[in-house]
Structures are given as structure tokens and as C-alpha cells.
Short mmCIF file of C-alpha atoms and ligand atoms in Angstrom, two decimals:
data_model
loop_
_atom_site.label_atom_id
_atom_site.label_comp_id
_atom_site.label_asym_id
_atom_site.label_seq_id
_atom_site.Cartn_x
_atom_site.Cartn_y
_atom_site.Cartn_z
CA MET X 685 107.25 28.71 -34.77
CA LEU X 686 107.88 29.95 -31.91
CA ILE X 687 106.14 33.47 -31.31
CA LEU X 688 107.45 35.90 -28.51
CA LYS X 689 104.85 38.49 -27.13
CA SER X 690 104.99 42.18 -26.32
CA ALA X 691 104.36 43.15 -22.78
CA SER X 692 101.02 44.28 -23.54
CA GLU X 693 100.28 40.45 -25.89
CA ILE X 694 101.60 38.73 -22.52
CA GLU X 695 98.46 41.53 -20.42
CA CYS X 696 96.40 40.38 -22.52
CA LEU X 697 97.07 36.62 -22.13
CA ARG X 698 97.05 37.43 -18.12
CA ALA X 699 93.46 38.40 -18.85
CA ALA X 700 92.35 35.92 -20.71
CA GLY X 701 94.25 33.56 -17.27
CA ARG X 702 92.81 35.15 -14.91
CA ILE X 703 89.18 34.89 -16.10
CA ALA X 704 90.36 30.93 -16.72
CA ALA X 705 91.67 30.67 -12.97
CA GLU X 706 88.43 32.46 -11.57
CA VAL X 707 85.83 30.41 -13.52
CA LEU X 708 88.77 27.48 -12.51
CA LYS X 709 87.60 28.59 -8.57
CA LYS X 710 84.15 29.43 -8.92
CA VAL X 711 83.66 25.24 -10.74
CA SER X 712 85.64 23.77 -7.71
CA GLU X 713 83.41 25.63 -4.77
CA ALA X 714 80.62 23.79 -6.47
CA VAL X 715 82.36 20.43 -6.99
CA LYS X 716 80.33 18.03 -3.99
CA PRO X 717 78.85 14.36 -3.85
CA GLY X 718 75.88 13.91 -5.78
CA VAL X 719 76.65 17.04 -8.47
CA LYS X 720 76.40 15.86 -12.40
CA THR X 721 79.61 16.74 -13.84
CA SER X 722 76.98 18.55 -16.95
CA GLU X 723 75.82 20.89 -14.30
CA LEU X 724 79.64 21.89 -14.02
CA ASP X 725 79.93 22.24 -17.32
CA ARG X 726 77.10 24.32 -17.84
CA PHE X 727 78.02 27.03 -14.89
CA ALA X 728 81.35 27.18 -16.21
CA VAL X 729 79.93 28.25 -19.16
CA SER X 730 77.77 30.74 -17.68
CA LEU X 731 80.98 31.77 -15.57
CA MET X 732 82.84 32.52 -19.10
CA GLU X 733 79.88 34.00 -20.66
CA LYS X 734 79.32 37.06 -18.02
CA ALA X 735 82.91 37.46 -18.31
CA GLY X 736 83.09 38.30 -22.02
CA ALA X 737 84.96 35.13 -22.28
CA VAL X 738 83.94 32.19 -24.73
CA SER X 739 85.02 28.19 -23.93
CA ALA X 740 88.32 27.18 -25.70
CA PHE X 741 87.29 23.92 -25.97
CA LYS X 742 84.16 23.89 -26.91
CA GLY X 743 84.91 22.30 -31.07
CA TYR X 744 88.00 22.37 -30.69
CA ARG X 745 88.95 19.39 -32.82
CA GLY X 746 85.03 18.44 -32.19
CA TYR X 747 85.59 18.28 -28.07
CA PRO X 748 81.68 18.75 -27.59
CA ALA X 749 82.12 20.21 -24.03
CA ASN X 750 82.94 23.47 -23.13
CA ILE X 751 85.84 22.26 -19.85
CA CYS X 752 87.05 19.05 -19.06
CA ILE X 753 85.63 17.08 -15.68
CA SER X 754 88.01 14.24 -15.27
CA LEU X 755 87.44 11.65 -12.10
CA ASN X 756 90.00 9.10 -10.48
CA GLU X 757 91.78 7.10 -12.89
CA GLU X 758 90.80 9.63 -14.93
CA VAL X 759 93.78 12.24 -16.39
CA VAL X 760 92.60 15.02 -18.76
CA HIS X 761 89.96 15.10 -21.41
CA GLY X 762 87.36 13.40 -19.38
CA ILE X 763 83.87 15.04 -21.14
CA PRO X 764 81.22 16.27 -18.65
CA SER X 765 77.91 13.81 -18.45
CA ALA X 766 75.13 12.98 -16.36
CA ARG X 767 76.92 11.21 -14.11
CA LYS X 768 77.18 12.34 -10.54
CA ILE X 769 80.01 13.08 -8.40
CA LYS X 770 80.85 10.60 -5.75
CA LYS X 771 82.29 11.04 -2.27
CA GLY X 772 86.14 10.47 -2.15
CA ASP X 773 86.23 11.38 -6.09
CA ILE X 774 89.47 13.12 -7.12
CA VAL X 775 88.01 15.79 -9.31
CA SER X 776 90.46 17.66 -12.06
CA LEU X 777 88.95 20.31 -14.25
CA ASP X 778 90.43 21.69 -16.97
CA VAL X 779 89.35 25.13 -17.41
CA GLY X 780 90.06 27.27 -21.52
CA VAL X 781 89.15 30.26 -22.32
CA ILE X 782 89.31 33.03 -24.87
CA LYS X 783 89.48 36.88 -24.22
CA ASP X 784 90.04 39.39 -27.39
CA GLY X 785 91.34 36.76 -28.96
CA PHE X 786 93.88 35.40 -26.36
CA PHE X 787 93.66 32.02 -24.66
CA GLY X 788 93.16 30.97 -21.40
CA ASP X 789 93.89 27.59 -19.72
CA VAL X 790 94.39 26.36 -16.41
CA ALA X 791 93.66 23.01 -14.44
CA GLY X 792 93.46 21.30 -10.60
CA SER X 793 91.85 18.28 -9.30
CA PHE X 794 89.92 18.62 -5.98
CA PRO X 795 88.24 16.40 -3.34
CA ALA X 796 85.13 16.09 -3.53
CA GLY X 797 84.15 15.64 0.19
CA ALA X 798 86.18 13.25 2.28
CA VAL X 799 89.11 11.72 -0.21
CA SER X 800 91.13 8.84 1.44
CA ARG X 801 95.06 9.89 2.20
CA GLU X 802 96.34 8.37 -0.76
CA ALA X 803 94.62 10.89 -2.78
CA GLU X 804 95.40 13.88 -0.56
CA MET X 805 99.07 13.29 -0.99
CA LEU X 806 98.95 12.83 -4.36
CA LEU X 807 96.33 15.81 -5.04
CA ARG X 808 99.17 18.17 -2.91
CA VAL X 809 102.23 16.68 -4.50
CA ALA X 810 101.09 17.46 -8.17
CA ARG X 811 100.30 20.99 -6.85
CA GLU X 812 104.15 20.85 -4.98
CA CYS X 813 105.18 19.81 -8.74
CA LEU X 814 103.16 23.09 -10.08
CA ALA X 815 104.60 25.54 -8.03
CA ASP X 816 108.73 23.53 -8.35
CA SER X 817 108.31 23.46 -12.10
CA ILE X 818 107.52 27.20 -12.38
CA ALA X 819 109.91 28.28 -10.01
CA GLN X 820 112.67 27.03 -12.24
CA VAL X 821 111.06 29.25 -15.41
CA LYS X 822 113.28 32.25 -15.99
CA PRO X 823 115.60 33.90 -18.67
CA ASP X 824 118.18 31.33 -19.54
CA ALA X 825 116.73 28.79 -18.07
CA ARG X 826 116.45 25.71 -20.04
CA MET X 827 112.99 23.75 -20.48
CA GLY X 828 114.35 20.54 -18.95
CA ASP X 829 114.87 22.52 -15.81
CA VAL X 830 111.12 23.13 -15.38
CA ALA X 831 110.81 19.25 -16.85
CA TYR X 832 113.01 17.93 -14.00
CA ALA X 833 111.28 19.52 -11.87
CA VAL X 834 107.51 18.31 -12.43
CA GLN X 835 109.46 14.19 -13.15
CA SER X 836 111.68 14.46 -9.87
CA LYS X 837 108.82 15.72 -6.89
CA ALA X 838 106.46 13.05 -8.52
CA GLU X 839 109.39 10.29 -8.07
CA ALA X 840 110.35 11.06 -4.83
CA ASN X 841 107.04 10.61 -3.74
CA GLY X 842 106.63 7.05 -5.49
CA TYR X 843 104.56 8.71 -8.31
CA SER X 844 104.96 8.58 -12.49
CA VAL X 845 104.59 11.34 -14.86
CA VAL X 846 102.79 11.21 -17.46
CA ARG X 847 104.72 11.44 -20.83
CA ASP X 848 101.94 10.74 -23.53
CA PHE X 849 100.71 14.88 -23.08
CA THR X 850 102.72 17.57 -22.59
CA GLY X 851 102.28 21.56 -21.35
CA HIS X 852 102.34 23.94 -24.80
CA GLY X 853 102.84 27.08 -25.67
CA ILE X 854 99.55 29.79 -25.60
CA GLY X 855 99.32 32.97 -26.82
CA ARG X 856 96.84 33.57 -29.85
CA SER X 857 95.59 29.90 -30.12
CA LEU X 858 95.06 27.28 -27.10
CA HIS X 859 99.02 25.38 -28.17
CA GLU X 860 101.72 27.21 -30.08
CA ASP X 861 104.77 26.07 -31.11
CA LEU X 862 106.23 24.93 -27.60
CA GLN X 863 106.55 21.79 -25.75
CA VAL X 864 106.57 21.81 -21.86
CA PRO X 865 107.30 17.57 -21.02
CA ASN X 866 106.42 16.21 -17.43
CA TYR X 867 110.18 14.61 -17.37
CA GLY X 868 113.17 16.23 -18.82
CA LYS X 869 117.41 16.22 -17.54
CA PRO X 870 118.49 19.51 -16.04
CA GLY X 871 120.23 21.47 -18.66
CA THR X 872 118.89 20.23 -21.61
CA GLY X 873 116.37 21.49 -24.23
CA VAL X 874 115.00 24.48 -25.40
CA ARG X 875 116.48 27.72 -23.70
CA LEU X 876 114.27 30.39 -22.04
CA VAL X 877 113.73 33.34 -23.30
CA GLU X 878 111.67 36.51 -22.09
CA GLY X 879 108.59 36.85 -24.41
CA MET X 880 108.06 33.15 -24.16
CA THR X 881 104.65 32.41 -23.33
CA PHE X 882 103.22 28.47 -22.21
CA CYS X 883 101.13 26.00 -20.12
CA ILE X 884 103.32 23.65 -17.79
CA GLU X 885 100.49 20.73 -16.93
CA PRO X 886 101.62 18.44 -14.39
CA MET X 887 99.81 14.61 -15.07
CA ILE X 888 100.74 12.65 -11.65
CA ASN X 889 99.92 8.75 -11.93
CA ALA X 890 99.47 7.18 -8.63
CA GLY X 891 100.62 3.96 -10.11
CA VAL X 892 102.20 3.26 -14.18
CA SER X 893 103.17 6.83 -16.04
CA ASN X 894 101.23 4.56 -18.99
CA VAL X 895 97.90 6.20 -20.12
CA VAL X 896 94.70 4.99 -22.96
CA VAL X 897 92.11 7.25 -24.64
CA GLY X 898 88.66 5.65 -24.23
CA ASP X 899 86.05 5.01 -26.67
CA ASP X 900 84.34 8.34 -26.47
CA GLY X 901 87.93 9.10 -28.44
CA TRP X 902 88.61 11.84 -25.40
CA THR X 903 88.76 10.65 -22.07
CA VAL X 904 92.08 9.57 -20.90
CA THR X 905 93.13 6.95 -18.35
CA THR X 906 95.56 5.57 -16.49
CA LYS X 907 96.71 1.44 -17.89
CA ASP X 908 96.29 0.38 -14.44
CA LYS X 909 93.19 2.16 -13.12
CA LYS X 910 94.81 4.32 -10.68
CA LEU X 911 94.35 7.63 -9.49
CA SER X 912 95.86 10.60 -11.32
CA ALA X 913 96.06 14.37 -10.64
CA HIS X 914 96.12 17.18 -13.34
CA VAL X 915 97.56 20.99 -12.63
CA GLU X 916 98.08 23.82 -14.92
CA ALA X 917 99.09 27.37 -14.73
CA ALA X 918 100.26 29.43 -18.05
CA VAL X 919 103.43 31.60 -17.17
CA ALA X 920 105.10 34.43 -19.15
CA VAL X 921 109.04 34.64 -18.94
CA VAL X 922 109.94 38.03 -17.60
CA LYS X 923 113.23 39.96 -17.31
CA GLY X 924 114.14 38.31 -13.90
CA GLY X 925 112.13 35.47 -13.33
CA VAL X 926 108.32 34.05 -14.03
CA ASP X 927 105.07 36.16 -14.75
CA VAL X 928 102.02 33.77 -13.57
CA LEU X 929 99.52 34.54 -16.21
CA THR X 930 96.36 32.21 -14.63
CA ALA X 931 96.68 33.72 -11.27
CA LEU X 932 93.69 34.96 -9.29
N1 MF3 R 1009 94.47 21.69 -20.99
C1 MF3 R 1009 94.37 20.80 -22.02
C2 MF3 R 1009 95.69 21.56 -23.33
O1 MF3 R 1009 96.21 22.06 -23.24
C3 MF3 R 1009 93.29 21.02 -22.48
C4 MF3 R 1009 92.47 20.13 -23.78
S1 MF3 R 1009 90.89 19.67 -24.43
C5 MF3 R 1009 90.84 20.10 -25.45
O2 MF3 R 1009 95.56 20.39 -24.03
F1 MF3 R 1009 89.12 19.65 -25.31
F2 MF3 R 1009 90.20 21.48 -26.41
F3 MF3 R 1009 90.77 19.30 -26.87
CO1 CO R 1010 97.04 23.31 -21.75
#
């Protein structure tokens, strides 16, 4: 069931989205060689607490941590642990919170110290994929326009998009009934209408699009072990265009 949001519900989603974005920013600033990913997880939860929010991921289908941290060839859903970030790693952070019953969900990929030129380009293109797809969002546009913006920018740069995972509707649950793929055809798919709220989450691979789920049941890795980047924003379709709910 598609759940359209009123203006006041959109404000509640913005409050949650902003907290998620603030946590993402502060945790990203703590990404440095030598830091354990579990330390970042604890830092994230302390920031959520201060903001009167809780993790949207902890316990979700049994997920054991508060945020997701995926390094290098890991695409999404990496579980924080005692392993240390190394210089040159690319670190994808995914932060979800619940504030007053509404969900915020945001992600970004960040360099740990100096990274290779290849890695830097991947991070830049992933951000551009997200920006281009957000720019497509407005009443009467189609979900295929949003999806195609991600795919075309990624493929024009020699990258591939992950097809096994998509973005999703967001509201009073983390995942509502709207799929936001990272590939598609312009002019096809669901027609966007005012009050739709969803997360766009490009997962961009340097090599093949195929992914595998690890033995922990969570960590998604590229099949060819090449680098991957993940960025995510929550948006609302509003009169005349788009409202980014995970802005700072
Ligand atoms: N941003 C991801 C999503 O929308 C995060 C889910 S992680 C999980 O699905 F642990 F909650 F599953
Ligand atoms: Co999401």
C-alpha cells in the first residue's frame, strides 16, 4: 500500500531525516585510519541519544548493530566490528533513526585519509548519481526517470549499478511500499505524486553489478571484489518539485 504524507507528516520526516544527516556528518568526520568500525557505531548511538532518537536498524530483521559500515568491496549492510579502518579505505556509512515514530535514512561514502584516484572518482560519481536522480523528482515524473538518472551517470563513467537492492518508501516504517531501483527506462514506472516520500540509494560498483551476501547473513559484497560506493537521501515529492528530507 502506498502511503501519501501530509505536509505535517513531511515535517516529522524532515525532523528524523535531519537527525540522521547530522549523525552521518559527525560520524563521517570521525572516519580515520586506525579507528575501529565498532567505535563509530558507538559514537553514532551516542549522537542519536542526544537528539532524542533511536537507531532504526538495530534489531531490524535481527540486524545486530546501530549503523551499517561497509568498506571497499562491501556494498551495503556491513556490520561494525573490532576491525580497524585503514588508510586508503572507502567507508560507506548508512544511518537510520526513529524520531517520534518517523524514520530517517541516509548514507554516504567517505575516504579514509588519502585514497586512490580510482576510489576518489567512484565516490564523486556516486554523489553525482544521487544528485542527478533527486533532480528528476517532481509531480508527474516517473520512477523510471529517477532510476535512469542513476544508471546513465554510472554507466557513462564505466561503472555498474547494483540491481539486487533498491531504494524504498519511508514513513512510519523504514521500508514502505515503493521501490526505487537504480536502473530503468525514462517515461516508465510509477507516476510520482505529491506526498510520496522515499529513499533513493545508488549503489555503484567499479566492476560488475553482481553482489553476494556474506556468511554473517548481512554484508553485501561485490562479486568481483572491486570497489563499491553507496549514497542515500530521503525525499518528498512536493508541489513544483522535490524536498530533500535528509538535508542538514
Ligand atoms: N538504508 C538501508 C535500507 O534502507 C539500511 C538497512 S540496514 C538494516 O535498507 F540493518 F536495517 F537492514
Ligand atoms: Co534505505
